[in-house]
Amino acid sequence: MRHIIAWCLLVVIIFSVSANAEDLELQEITFRETPQELYLELKSSTKFPLVFSNKSQFDLIAKNLDLSPDDLIQKLILLTRLNLESNVNSDTKNDDALTLINQLKIVASTQLDRAVIIMLDGRLNARKTQDYNYAITQYNDALNKISSDLSLQATLCRFSIHEHLSGLYQMVLQPSANLTHLNRYREIAYQLRNDYFIALAELELGRYYNRRNEPAKSLQYYTEAFRVGNRINYPGIKAHAQLNLARTYRDLEQWDEALKHAHDATTSFQTFDQGSYTAEALTVIAMIYAAQKEWNKAIDYYLNALQVNERLDNEIGQGLNNHNIAEAYLNLNNGPAALSAIMRANSIFTAKNITHYLVYNEALYTEILIKQAMWPEAIEHAKKSLALATEKNLTDQKLEALKYLSIAYRKVGDLNAAIEVVDEIIELSNIINTVEQDNSDNSGLTEQKLKFDLSLLQTKVNEQKTALNDNQLITILLLCCAILIVIVLLVTISRSQKIIRAQREYKQQYLLEPISQLNGFRACIQRLQNDTSSEISTFALLKIEALTHSDTQMGLTESAKIIQAFINELSQLLTADIYVIKPGQFACCFNHTINPQDLLSTIEDYVAKTRLFNPVIPSFNREKRLSRIYIGHIHMPLLANPDVSVSAELHFETAQYAIAAAMTQAQNTYVSIKTLNFAPATIFSKPLYLNLTQALKRGIIKADSNQIITEESWPS
């Protein structure tokens, strides 16, 4: 029977974990498929905007929303991510994202949440200022923080980080880093065994090879994405695959296939109301017509894409559309229209400081100016293009800019400058030819070396075939031994982990007070022992008589709730760490000096305004409300000499001595003990009460109180 129950529990746990995993993956898919609907739902369910300035206020908001604080944090993180998506429509997206990031910094407690906030901060900065290098630093920092977290939530976070990092490295023209993160992105997709994520990863790799002008590889990845997309119920994936297949077929000059896929993708994106992707698909159609020299048709589709980007307020998209329109008008010999479009593109890229687009835009700008015979302006923009190409080490762009410069200098009659530029062109051309020749020579040498290595390998394979048969038995035996060792190691590790977990749980329980399950006497002593740098300035013991018998008057459960609320509120009020010693008695550690009279007054005011019982729950002796308050107060350290150490237990017992004297009074009383500078260390030794009493009589230590403490109040 016990075995059956255990198996049932195991099945329930497995299904629970599986359901949670499916929920997280479905949420990530919903984020990508229907971001606008998810955005509106989250704004409604979280009542955004929220107003809070600390964790307590946030917890209260979560309670009012009938959510756990962690669930509310995850909803706010998702809402922040949506505010940073281009296909989410909101007039206050960036401001809302900044507000959410600042609020999440207040309440985030886990390493994973803090990593996500760092990632979001980098993404917001990149969207607002186009500072992609800063964003890359932030993303890598976030990735490092969760590198050892194997949870599904952390895995999905790494999935998004690698996706974004690949895009960022593409923006800063670092293809190797771009490919590295794309491969990690794909590995995680297959690790999750989720067809949707696999299709996304295949799409991204296809885009990479498309940009690298490797259409064969690109077509391979896009075809796989299209195949996987056809077997899942997410038409958006299929639409993206069609869009990218259109790009690839365009590069392969298969115009009919390219146009078919591009038009299908456009129709799908319009159906889903995904404006940014609709603009991309229209741009692809325009580029297909441009590749066939059908410039008027290309301009029509570029203008349609421009309208979509203007509606979305996508300035970078507008810049790219204007660049392409300028190129089309240039090929139609419509110089004024080309000049107007290229100026709009240039102003956008310059304002955004997007140099990786600006280098190509300046080159086209120069070409248009040359066609318009605007030689001084052509020289100015050719120099800008040359400087950017030199900065980014783009040899072809540098050569193009130099050619434009030579033409412009000759037209303005500056032959010396033109000759210098021509010399640079010749030098750069020689370097390019030398590199190409070296590559050719290296290829020949590499081929010969590979053939030689292959012959050596074939010889070694023949020699090893004989030895392999003799070694098979030894290999099998070693493999069996290795398996046994691994099994033993796994069992040992499993048992060790159980023991470590049990020890960790015991250590945690050891520090807690049994009834309230809050930090208790041992935690207090541990804090006093660890106070090596004199962080604690004041230590006090409190006795609240109204809570002395709360465990029996209200029961353990209700008493624990009352005491927990009491400690949470009082610790914030006093700015102190509070520990439960026993029902009604608490220890307070202050990192600042506090006057005992001020401490007593604060507690009196708090107790007077606070209910120390739940009016809904029955309680014995509710009418008999004892409210006397006693405080034993000492200043830390007890001895001024830093070379003399007094144990944590003796500090605690000294405070007990003071509170015992206070409890002899019939009114709210504090007793504060202070050691005079000339006091010897021997007074703080066992038996402590005897030594303290004698020290009081001799005047070595001083006792202060708000009541008259007579000699009878001290122990005899």
Short mmCIF file of C-alpha atoms in Angstrom, two decimals, residues 246-479:
data_model
loop_
_atom_site.label_atom_id
_atom_site.label_comp_id
_atom_site.label_asym_id
_atom_site.label_seq_id
_atom_site.Cartn_x
_atom_site.Cartn_y
_atom_site.Cartn_z
CA ALA A 246 11.50 34.84 -50.51
CA ARG A 247 14.78 36.59 -49.67
CA THR A 248 16.79 33.48 -50.51
CA TYR A 249 15.01 32.78 -53.80
CA ARG A 250 15.56 36.46 -54.67
CA ASP A 251 19.30 36.02 -54.10
CA LEU A 252 19.20 32.88 -56.28
CA GLU A 253 17.33 34.91 -58.95
CA GLN A 254 14.33 32.59 -58.90
CA TRP A 255 11.92 35.51 -59.19
CA ASP A 256 8.58 33.67 -59.39
CA GLU A 257 9.26 31.60 -56.26
CA ALA A 258 10.56 34.66 -54.46
CA LEU A 259 7.47 36.77 -55.26
CA LYS A 260 5.07 33.94 -54.34
CA HIS A 261 6.57 33.46 -50.89
CA ALA A 262 6.88 37.23 -50.30
CA HIS A 263 3.23 37.93 -51.16
CA ASP A 264 2.05 34.99 -49.00
CA ALA A 265 4.12 36.32 -46.09
CA THR A 266 2.72 39.85 -46.53
CA THR A 267 -0.86 38.55 -46.48
CA SER A 268 -0.18 36.52 -43.31
CA PHE A 269 1.46 39.43 -41.46
CA GLN A 270 -1.41 41.76 -42.39
CA THR A 271 -3.84 39.16 -41.05
CA PHE A 272 -1.94 39.00 -37.73
CA ASP A 273 -1.65 42.83 -37.66
CA GLN A 274 2.14 42.58 -37.31
CA GLY A 275 3.09 45.91 -38.83
CA SER A 276 6.87 45.72 -38.57
CA TYR A 277 6.99 42.35 -40.38
CA THR A 278 4.48 43.58 -42.96
CA ALA A 279 6.92 46.41 -43.72
CA GLU A 280 9.77 43.87 -44.07
CA ALA A 281 7.76 41.72 -46.47
CA LEU A 282 6.81 44.73 -48.60
CA THR A 283 10.48 45.74 -48.68
CA VAL A 284 11.46 42.25 -49.88
CA ILE A 285 8.92 42.47 -52.74
CA ALA A 286 10.36 45.87 -53.66
CA MET A 287 13.90 44.47 -53.65
CA ILE A 288 12.83 41.57 -55.90
CA TYR A 289 11.53 44.07 -58.46
CA ALA A 290 14.67 46.20 -58.00
CA ALA A 291 16.86 43.18 -58.72
CA GLN A 292 14.97 42.81 -62.04
CA LYS A 293 15.46 46.55 -62.78
CA GLU A 294 11.69 47.16 -62.50
CA TRP A 295 12.31 50.37 -60.57
CA ASN A 296 8.80 51.88 -60.69
CA LYS A 297 7.26 48.75 -59.16
CA ALA A 298 10.07 48.70 -56.58
CA ILE A 299 9.35 52.33 -55.60
CA ASP A 300 5.62 51.54 -55.13
CA TYR A 301 6.38 48.79 -52.63
CA TYR A 302 9.14 50.81 -50.91
CA LEU A 303 6.60 53.63 -50.39
CA ASN A 304 4.04 51.15 -48.97
CA ALA A 305 6.67 49.85 -46.54
CA LEU A 306 7.57 53.45 -45.63
CA GLN A 307 3.92 54.21 -44.76
CA VAL A 308 3.78 51.20 -42.45
CA ASN A 309 7.02 52.22 -40.70
CA GLU A 310 5.77 55.81 -40.31
CA ARG A 311 2.60 54.48 -38.67
CA LEU A 312 4.71 52.37 -36.31
CA ASP A 313 7.09 55.31 -35.67
CA ASN A 314 9.96 53.02 -36.72
CA GLU A 315 12.59 55.63 -37.63
CA ILE A 316 15.32 53.14 -38.55
CA GLY A 317 12.91 51.35 -40.91
CA GLN A 318 12.02 54.72 -42.43
CA GLY A 319 15.71 55.45 -42.96
CA LEU A 320 16.27 52.15 -44.77
CA ASN A 321 13.17 52.65 -46.94
CA ASN A 322 14.31 56.14 -47.93
CA HIS A 323 17.78 54.78 -48.76
CA ASN A 324 16.23 52.18 -51.07
CA ILE A 325 13.87 54.74 -52.64
CA ALA A 326 16.84 57.01 -53.34
CA GLU A 327 18.67 54.16 -55.08
CA ALA A 328 15.59 53.43 -57.23
CA TYR A 329 15.15 57.07 -58.25
CA LEU A 330 18.88 57.25 -59.06
CA ASN A 331 18.48 54.34 -61.47
CA LEU A 332 15.49 56.14 -63.04
CA ASN A 333 17.69 59.25 -63.50
CA ASN A 334 15.35 61.26 -61.25
CA GLY A 335 18.08 63.17 -59.42
CA PRO A 336 15.95 65.59 -57.33
CA ALA A 337 13.71 62.80 -55.99
CA ALA A 338 16.77 60.64 -55.22
CA LEU A 339 18.47 63.56 -53.45
CA SER A 340 15.37 64.29 -51.34
CA ALA A 341 15.05 60.63 -50.25
CA ILE A 342 18.75 60.18 -49.45
CA MET A 343 18.75 63.39 -47.36
CA ARG A 344 15.86 62.02 -45.25
CA ALA A 345 17.69 58.74 -44.76
CA ASN A 346 20.94 60.50 -43.87
CA SER A 347 19.29 62.75 -41.28
CA ILE A 348 17.76 59.71 -39.55
CA PHE A 349 20.98 57.67 -39.48
CA THR A 350 23.01 60.69 -38.36
CA ALA A 351 20.57 61.57 -35.57
CA LYS A 352 20.56 57.96 -34.38
CA ASN A 353 24.36 57.65 -34.88
CA ILE A 354 23.89 54.33 -36.69
CA THR A 355 27.27 54.22 -38.39
CA HIS A 356 26.90 50.72 -39.86
CA TYR A 357 24.04 52.05 -42.05
CA LEU A 358 25.51 55.52 -42.44
CA VAL A 359 28.69 54.25 -44.16
CA TYR A 360 26.60 52.84 -47.05
CA ASN A 361 24.18 55.76 -47.03
CA GLU A 362 27.01 58.32 -47.36
CA ALA A 363 28.37 56.38 -50.36
CA LEU A 364 24.97 56.44 -52.13
CA TYR A 365 24.57 60.10 -51.14
CA THR A 366 27.93 60.84 -52.84
CA GLU A 367 26.94 58.96 -55.99
CA ILE A 368 23.68 60.95 -56.24
CA LEU A 369 25.51 64.24 -55.72
CA ILE A 370 27.98 63.32 -58.48
CA LYS A 371 25.05 62.63 -60.83
CA GLN A 372 23.71 66.09 -59.91
CA ALA A 373 27.18 67.67 -60.49
CA MET A 374 27.20 68.99 -56.92
CA TRP A 375 30.98 68.57 -56.57
CA PRO A 376 31.76 70.30 -53.22
CA GLU A 377 28.93 68.43 -51.51
CA ALA A 378 30.06 65.19 -53.16
CA ILE A 379 33.59 65.70 -51.76
CA GLU A 380 32.20 66.33 -48.28
CA HIS A 381 30.08 63.16 -48.21
CA ALA A 382 32.73 61.03 -49.92
CA LYS A 383 35.14 61.99 -47.12
CA LYS A 384 32.52 60.99 -44.53
CA SER A 385 31.99 57.65 -46.25
CA LEU A 386 35.77 57.11 -46.44
CA ALA A 387 36.22 57.89 -42.72
CA LEU A 388 33.46 55.48 -41.71
CA ALA A 389 34.74 52.74 -44.04
CA THR A 390 38.26 53.17 -42.63
CA GLU A 391 36.94 53.06 -39.05
CA LYS A 392 35.04 49.85 -39.73
CA ASN A 393 37.77 48.32 -41.96
CA LEU A 394 35.38 47.90 -44.92
CA THR A 395 37.79 47.63 -47.86
CA ASP A 396 35.20 47.64 -50.66
CA GLN A 397 33.42 50.71 -49.24
CA LYS A 398 36.76 52.47 -48.78
CA LEU A 399 37.68 51.81 -52.40
CA GLU A 400 34.25 53.07 -53.58
CA ALA A 401 34.60 56.29 -51.54
CA LEU A 402 38.10 56.89 -52.97
CA LYS A 403 36.81 56.48 -56.54
CA TYR A 404 34.06 59.05 -55.88
CA LEU A 405 36.63 61.42 -54.37
CA SER A 406 38.92 61.16 -57.39
CA ILE A 407 36.02 62.03 -59.74
CA ALA A 408 34.91 65.01 -57.62
CA TYR A 409 38.46 66.40 -57.23
CA ARG A 410 39.03 66.24 -60.98
CA LYS A 411 35.74 68.02 -61.65
CA VAL A 412 36.63 70.91 -59.30
CA GLY A 413 40.13 71.13 -60.81
CA ASP A 414 42.05 70.00 -57.73
CA LEU A 415 44.38 67.70 -59.66
CA ASN A 416 46.93 67.27 -56.86
CA ALA A 417 44.24 65.96 -54.51
CA ALA A 418 42.87 63.76 -57.30
CA ILE A 419 46.35 62.29 -57.93
CA GLU A 420 46.81 61.55 -54.21
CA VAL A 421 43.45 59.77 -54.15
CA VAL A 422 44.34 57.77 -57.27
CA ASP A 423 47.60 56.71 -55.59
CA GLU A 424 45.58 55.51 -52.61
CA ILE A 425 43.26 53.61 -54.94
CA ILE A 426 46.22 51.91 -56.63
CA GLU A 427 47.81 51.04 -53.28
CA LEU A 428 44.54 49.66 -51.91
CA SER A 429 43.91 47.68 -55.12
CA ASN A 430 47.39 46.14 -54.90
CA ILE A 431 46.75 45.14 -51.30
CA ILE A 432 43.43 43.53 -52.29
CA ASN A 433 45.09 41.64 -55.18
CA THR A 434 47.94 40.50 -52.89
CA VAL A 435 45.48 39.20 -50.30
CA GLU A 436 43.50 37.37 -52.98
CA GLN A 437 46.74 35.86 -54.41
CA ASP A 438 47.88 34.81 -50.93
CA ASN A 439 44.53 33.21 -50.33
CA SER A 440 44.84 31.36 -53.65
CA ASP A 441 48.38 30.18 -52.85
CA ASN A 442 47.34 29.19 -49.37
CA SER A 443 44.43 27.21 -50.80
CA GLY A 444 46.83 25.27 -53.05
CA LEU A 445 49.20 24.55 -50.20
CA THR A 446 46.30 23.59 -47.97
CA GLU A 447 45.01 21.15 -50.57
CA GLN A 448 48.43 19.46 -50.91
CA LYS A 449 48.78 19.25 -47.13
CA LEU A 450 45.31 17.72 -46.80
CA LYS A 451 46.15 15.05 -49.41
CA PHE A 452 49.39 14.20 -47.59
CA ASP A 453 47.60 14.03 -44.25
CA LEU A 454 44.91 11.82 -45.78
CA SER A 455 47.48 9.29 -47.02
CA LEU A 456 49.06 9.17 -43.56
CA LEU A 457 45.68 8.63 -41.95
CA GLN A 458 44.85 5.79 -44.33
CA THR A 459 48.14 4.06 -43.42
CA LYS A 460 47.46 4.47 -39.72
CA VAL A 461 43.93 3.10 -40.12
CA ASN A 462 45.28 -0.05 -41.77
CA GLU A 463 47.82 -0.52 -38.99
CA GLN A 464 45.23 -0.01 -36.28
CA LYS A 465 42.68 -2.45 -37.66
CA THR A 466 44.72 -5.41 -36.42
CA ALA A 467 45.29 -3.90 -32.99
CA LEU A 468 41.64 -2.94 -32.69
CA ASN A 469 40.40 -6.53 -32.62
CA ASP A 470 42.76 -7.37 -29.72
CA ASN A 471 41.71 -4.27 -27.81
CA GLN A 472 37.95 -4.79 -28.09
CA LEU A 473 37.73 -7.17 -25.14
CA ILE A 474 39.82 -4.85 -22.95
CA THR A 475 37.64 -1.91 -24.03
CA ILE A 476 34.44 -3.76 -23.10
CA LEU A 477 35.82 -4.70 -19.68
CA LEU A 478 36.97 -1.14 -19.03
CA LEU A 479 33.58 0.16 -20.13
#
